Amino acid sequence: KQEVTQIPAALSVPEGENLVLNCSFTDSAIYNLQWFRQDPGKGLTSLLLIQSSQREQTSGRLNASLDKSSGRSTLYIAASQPGDSATYLCAVNSGGYQKVTFGIGTKLQVIP
Amino acid sequence: AAGVIQSPRHLIKEKRETATLKCYPIPRHDTVYWYQQGPGQDPQFLISFYEKMQSDKGSIPDRFSAQQFSDYHSELNMSSLELGDSALYFCASSSLLAGAGEQYFGPGTRLTVT
């Protein structure tokens, strides 16, 4: 059974800092991994998808890496802004048509 | 681009009532997933359908049932509602052919049971 862990559970940083969010998973036989953003009480916004054959994906100030063998992914946010404040969820897909397993998320607060 | 549509967006029901949530996947997506996110929790997988057949089942209570119709939309039926069913219910869709298995999530239906 796939288990996904995210560290830290919460993070508070001053505006402008670069930061790293961590995600680890127990079963390295994954199909892909997605990072989502969720604002309080709102839906899930997909940020980045990394296929199992890829090492990283970039979108704007976001960079996600994947090390399948060690069961880890990181989300790097450059030059953080107050608008980045949200909960970031990591989700692992263990098969093409299978459910994704979510981590509990990292709640990020960027202080102006 | 079209996204996953869920209706209603908000629903308030009383205990022991019945609720039906609807999901309209992205066109040409063949798989629909349902997830439940309780307050302060991560989304938990309930059930999925591929080409109108149930493909996987998670922690879905026996009081809940779901199906996918010929037009690929899906409905989650919830009976004998309990206070603990209050949650955000997400639908997602995907296609291995069109989207490499990426799951696209709808905005969610917030169900409140009083």
Short mmCIF file of N, CA, C and O in Angstrom, two decimals, chain A residues 1 4 6 31-32 34 36 38 40-49 51 87 89 91 93 95-105, chain B residues 30-31 33 35 37 40-45 48 50 55-58 88 90 94-97 99-108 110:
data_model
loop_
_atom_site.label_atom_id
_atom_site.label_comp_id
_atom_site.label_asym_id
_atom_site.label_seq_id
_atom_site.Cartn_x
_atom_site.Cartn_y
_atom_site.Cartn_z
N LYS A 1 0.85 -1.19 0.00
CA LYS A 1 0.00 0.00 0.00
C LYS A 1 0.88 1.24 0.00
O LYS A 1 1.79 1.38 0.82
N VAL A 4 2.25 8.23 1.51
CA VAL A 4 2.91 9.47 1.12
C VAL A 4 3.04 10.37 2.34
O VAL A 4 2.06 10.60 3.06
N GLN A 6 4.62 14.11 3.83
CA GLN A 6 5.14 15.43 3.47
C GLN A 6 5.71 16.13 4.71
O GLN A 6 5.10 16.15 5.77
N TYR A 31 3.75 5.66 -11.32
CA TYR A 31 3.50 6.04 -12.71
C TYR A 31 3.80 7.51 -12.92
O TYR A 31 4.43 7.90 -13.90
N ASN A 32 3.32 8.32 -12.01
CA ASN A 32 3.67 9.74 -12.04
C ASN A 32 3.44 10.35 -10.66
O ASN A 32 2.90 9.69 -9.76
N GLN A 34 2.24 14.16 -8.87
CA GLN A 34 1.73 15.51 -9.10
C GLN A 34 1.88 16.34 -7.82
O GLN A 34 1.69 15.83 -6.71
N PHE A 36 0.09 19.65 -6.09
CA PHE A 36 -1.11 20.48 -6.15
C PHE A 36 -1.00 21.61 -5.14
O PHE A 36 -0.32 21.51 -4.13
N GLN A 38 -3.63 24.01 -2.80
CA GLN A 38 -5.01 24.13 -2.34
C GLN A 38 -5.13 25.32 -1.41
O GLN A 38 -4.47 25.39 -0.38
N PRO A 40 -7.50 27.59 1.22
CA PRO A 40 -8.45 27.15 2.25
C PRO A 40 -9.86 26.99 1.72
O PRO A 40 -10.43 27.91 1.14
N GLY A 41 -10.42 25.80 1.89
CA GLY A 41 -11.78 25.53 1.49
C GLY A 41 -12.00 25.46 -0.01
O GLY A 41 -13.14 25.40 -0.46
N LYS A 42 -10.92 25.48 -0.76
CA LYS A 42 -11.05 25.50 -2.22
C LYS A 42 -10.60 24.19 -2.86
O LYS A 42 -10.25 23.24 -2.17
N GLY A 43 -10.64 24.16 -4.18
CA GLY A 43 -10.28 22.97 -4.91
C GLY A 43 -8.78 22.80 -5.06
O GLY A 43 -7.98 23.54 -4.49
N LEU A 44 -8.41 21.80 -5.84
CA LEU A 44 -7.01 21.45 -6.07
C LEU A 44 -6.55 22.01 -7.40
O LEU A 44 -7.15 21.73 -8.44
N THR A 45 -5.47 22.76 -7.36
CA THR A 45 -4.88 23.30 -8.58
C THR A 45 -3.62 22.53 -8.88
O THR A 45 -2.69 22.51 -8.06
N SER A 46 -3.57 21.88 -10.04
CA SER A 46 -2.38 21.12 -10.40
C SER A 46 -1.25 22.08 -10.75
O SER A 46 -1.41 22.99 -11.55
N LEU A 47 -0.10 21.87 -10.14
CA LEU A 47 1.07 22.73 -10.38
C LEU A 47 2.04 22.08 -11.37
O LEU A 47 2.45 22.69 -12.35
N LEU A 48 2.42 20.86 -11.07
CA LEU A 48 3.40 20.17 -11.88
C LEU A 48 3.12 18.67 -11.86
O LEU A 48 2.69 18.13 -10.84
N LEU A 49 3.37 18.04 -12.98
CA LEU A 49 3.28 16.58 -13.08
C LEU A 49 4.63 16.07 -13.53
O LEU A 49 5.19 16.58 -14.50
N GLN A 51 6.44 12.59 -14.77
CA GLN A 51 6.29 11.19 -15.12
C GLN A 51 7.42 10.39 -14.47
O GLN A 51 8.48 10.94 -14.15
N THR A 87 -1.82 25.51 0.93
CA THR A 87 -1.35 24.17 1.28
C THR A 87 -0.93 23.47 0.00
O THR A 87 -1.63 23.51 -1.01
N LEU A 89 0.09 19.98 -1.79
CA LEU A 89 -0.13 18.54 -1.66
C LEU A 89 0.65 17.79 -2.73
O LEU A 89 0.68 18.18 -3.90
N ALA A 91 0.91 14.13 -4.64
CA ALA A 91 0.04 13.00 -4.93
C ALA A 91 0.75 12.02 -5.84
O ALA A 91 1.28 12.41 -6.89
N ASN A 93 0.70 8.61 -8.19
CA ASN A 93 -0.10 7.69 -8.99
C ASN A 93 0.71 6.44 -9.23
O ASN A 93 1.78 6.49 -9.83
N GLY A 95 -0.25 3.75 -10.89
CA GLY A 95 -0.57 3.02 -12.10
C GLY A 95 -1.33 3.93 -13.02
O GLY A 95 -1.93 4.90 -12.60
N GLY A 96 -1.33 3.62 -14.29
CA GLY A 96 -1.92 4.52 -15.26
C GLY A 96 -3.35 4.90 -14.97
O GLY A 96 -3.73 6.05 -15.09
N TYR A 97 -4.16 3.95 -14.59
CA TYR A 97 -5.57 4.24 -14.32
C TYR A 97 -5.91 4.08 -12.85
O TYR A 97 -7.04 3.89 -12.50
N GLN A 98 -4.90 4.15 -12.02
CA GLN A 98 -5.15 3.95 -10.61
C GLN A 98 -5.32 5.27 -9.87
O GLN A 98 -4.93 6.33 -10.34
N LYS A 99 -5.87 5.16 -8.70
CA LYS A 99 -6.09 6.33 -7.86
C LYS A 99 -4.75 6.95 -7.51
O LYS A 99 -3.70 6.31 -7.59
N VAL A 100 -4.80 8.24 -7.12
CA VAL A 100 -3.61 8.84 -6.56
C VAL A 100 -3.71 8.80 -5.05
O VAL A 100 -4.79 8.86 -4.48
N THR A 101 -2.56 8.71 -4.41
CA THR A 101 -2.47 8.74 -2.96
C THR A 101 -1.85 10.07 -2.57
O THR A 101 -0.76 10.40 -3.04
N PHE A 102 -2.55 10.79 -1.74
CA PHE A 102 -2.10 12.12 -1.34
C PHE A 102 -1.32 12.10 -0.04
O PHE A 102 -1.55 11.26 0.84
N GLY A 103 -0.42 13.06 0.09
CA GLY A 103 0.16 13.37 1.38
C GLY A 103 -0.78 14.32 2.09
O GLY A 103 -1.73 14.84 1.51
N ILE A 104 -0.51 14.58 3.35
CA ILE A 104 -1.36 15.45 4.16
C ILE A 104 -1.16 16.91 3.79
O ILE A 104 -1.99 17.76 4.09
N GLY A 105 -0.04 17.20 3.12
CA GLY A 105 0.20 18.57 2.67
C GLY A 105 1.14 19.34 3.56
O GLY A 105 1.36 19.01 4.73
N ASP B 30 -11.60 9.07 -20.23
CA ASP B 30 -12.34 7.83 -20.08
C ASP B 30 -12.42 7.32 -18.65
O ASP B 30 -13.06 6.31 -18.39
N THR B 31 -11.74 7.98 -17.74
CA THR B 31 -11.70 7.51 -16.35
C THR B 31 -12.12 8.63 -15.41
O THR B 31 -11.68 9.78 -15.55
N TYR B 33 -12.66 9.57 -11.20
CA TYR B 33 -12.32 9.20 -9.83
C TYR B 33 -13.11 10.09 -8.87
O TYR B 33 -13.31 11.27 -9.15
N TYR B 35 -13.04 11.43 -4.80
CA TYR B 35 -12.25 11.56 -3.58
C TYR B 35 -13.07 12.33 -2.55
O TYR B 35 -13.86 13.21 -2.89
N GLN B 37 -12.53 14.67 0.96
CA GLN B 37 -11.56 15.37 1.81
C GLN B 37 -12.28 15.95 3.02
O GLN B 37 -13.03 16.92 2.91
N GLY B 40 -9.31 19.36 7.36
CA GLY B 40 -7.93 19.16 7.79
C GLY B 40 -7.30 17.85 7.34
O GLY B 40 -6.22 17.48 7.82
N GLN B 41 -7.95 17.15 6.45
CA GLN B 41 -7.45 15.85 5.98
C GLN B 41 -6.96 15.95 4.53
O GLN B 41 -7.27 16.88 3.83
N ASP B 42 -6.21 14.94 4.14
CA ASP B 42 -5.86 14.84 2.73
C ASP B 42 -7.00 14.12 2.00
O ASP B 42 -7.76 13.37 2.62
N PRO B 43 -7.13 14.34 0.71
CA PRO B 43 -8.19 13.66 -0.05
C PRO B 43 -8.01 12.15 -0.01
O PRO B 43 -6.91 11.65 -0.19
N GLN B 44 -9.10 11.45 0.22
CA GLN B 44 -9.08 10.00 0.27
C GLN B 44 -9.88 9.46 -0.91
O GLN B 44 -11.00 9.89 -1.17
N PHE B 45 -9.31 8.47 -1.56
CA PHE B 45 -9.94 7.89 -2.74
C PHE B 45 -11.17 7.09 -2.35
O PHE B 45 -11.15 6.30 -1.39
N SER B 48 -13.49 4.59 -8.56
CA SER B 48 -13.19 5.07 -9.90
C SER B 48 -13.89 4.21 -10.94
O SER B 48 -14.25 3.07 -10.68
N TYR B 50 -13.70 3.26 -15.26
CA TYR B 50 -13.03 3.33 -16.55
C TYR B 50 -13.99 2.79 -17.59
O TYR B 50 -14.48 1.66 -17.45
N SER B 55 -13.55 0.52 -11.76
CA SER B 55 -12.19 0.04 -11.96
C SER B 55 -11.42 -0.12 -10.67
O SER B 55 -10.47 -0.91 -10.61
N ASP B 56 -11.79 0.62 -9.64
CA ASP B 56 -11.09 0.52 -8.36
C ASP B 56 -12.02 1.03 -7.28
O ASP B 56 -12.91 1.84 -7.53
N LYS B 57 -11.79 0.54 -6.09
CA LYS B 57 -12.64 0.91 -4.97
C LYS B 57 -11.78 1.17 -3.76
O LYS B 57 -10.87 0.37 -3.46
N GLY B 58 -12.05 2.28 -3.11
CA GLY B 58 -11.28 2.63 -1.92
C GLY B 58 -12.15 2.54 -0.69
O GLY B 58 -12.97 1.64 -0.54
N LEU B 88 -15.46 17.85 1.59
CA LEU B 88 -15.34 18.33 0.21
C LEU B 88 -15.16 17.10 -0.67
O LEU B 88 -14.29 16.27 -0.40
N PHE B 90 -14.33 15.61 -4.27
CA PHE B 90 -13.70 15.93 -5.55
C PHE B 90 -13.94 14.83 -6.56
O PHE B 90 -13.92 13.64 -6.24
N SER B 94 -9.24 11.46 -16.14
CA SER B 94 -7.94 11.29 -16.79
C SER B 94 -8.11 10.46 -18.05
O SER B 94 -9.14 9.85 -18.29
N SER B 95 -7.07 10.46 -18.84
CA SER B 95 -7.02 9.63 -20.04
C SER B 95 -5.56 9.29 -20.31
O SER B 95 -4.74 10.19 -20.43
N LEU B 96 -5.26 8.01 -20.40
CA LEU B 96 -3.89 7.63 -20.73
C LEU B 96 -3.54 8.06 -22.14
O LEU B 96 -2.41 8.39 -22.43
N LEU B 97 -4.53 8.08 -23.01
CA LEU B 97 -4.26 8.42 -24.41
C LEU B 97 -4.10 9.93 -24.58
O LEU B 97 -3.26 10.38 -25.34
N GLY B 99 -3.80 12.32 -21.94
CA GLY B 99 -3.16 13.13 -20.91
C GLY B 99 -2.11 12.41 -20.10
O GLY B 99 -1.78 12.84 -19.02
N ALA B 100 -1.61 11.29 -20.59
CA ALA B 100 -0.54 10.57 -19.91
C ALA B 100 -0.86 10.24 -18.46
O ALA B 100 0.03 10.15 -17.63
N GLY B 101 -2.15 10.06 -18.19
CA GLY B 101 -2.52 9.64 -16.86
C GLY B 101 -2.63 10.75 -15.84
O GLY B 101 -2.88 10.48 -14.66
N GLU B 102 -2.42 11.99 -16.26
CA GLU B 102 -2.56 13.08 -15.31
C GLU B 102 -4.02 13.21 -14.91
O GLU B 102 -4.91 13.21 -15.77
N GLN B 103 -4.26 13.35 -13.63
CA GLN B 103 -5.62 13.50 -13.14
C GLN B 103 -5.94 14.98 -13.00
O GLN B 103 -5.21 15.74 -12.38
N TYR B 104 -7.05 15.35 -13.60
CA TYR B 104 -7.53 16.73 -13.54
C TYR B 104 -8.71 16.77 -12.58
O TYR B 104 -9.68 16.03 -12.76
N PHE B 105 -8.59 17.65 -11.59
CA PHE B 105 -9.59 17.71 -10.54
C PHE B 105 -10.62 18.80 -10.79
O PHE B 105 -10.29 19.89 -11.27
N GLY B 106 -11.85 18.49 -10.42
CA GLY B 106 -12.89 19.49 -10.44
C GLY B 106 -12.80 20.38 -9.22
O GLY B 106 -11.99 20.15 -8.33
N PRO B 107 -13.66 21.41 -9.15
CA PRO B 107 -13.61 22.36 -8.04
C PRO B 107 -14.13 21.79 -6.72
O PRO B 107 -13.92 22.38 -5.67
N GLY B 108 -14.81 20.65 -6.81
CA GLY B 108 -15.32 20.04 -5.58
C GLY B 108 -16.74 20.43 -5.26
O GLY B 108 -17.24 21.47 -5.69
N ARG B 110 -18.95 20.91 -1.82
CA ARG B 110 -18.88 20.95 -0.36
C ARG B 110 -20.21 20.48 0.20
O ARG B 110 -21.23 21.14 0.01
#
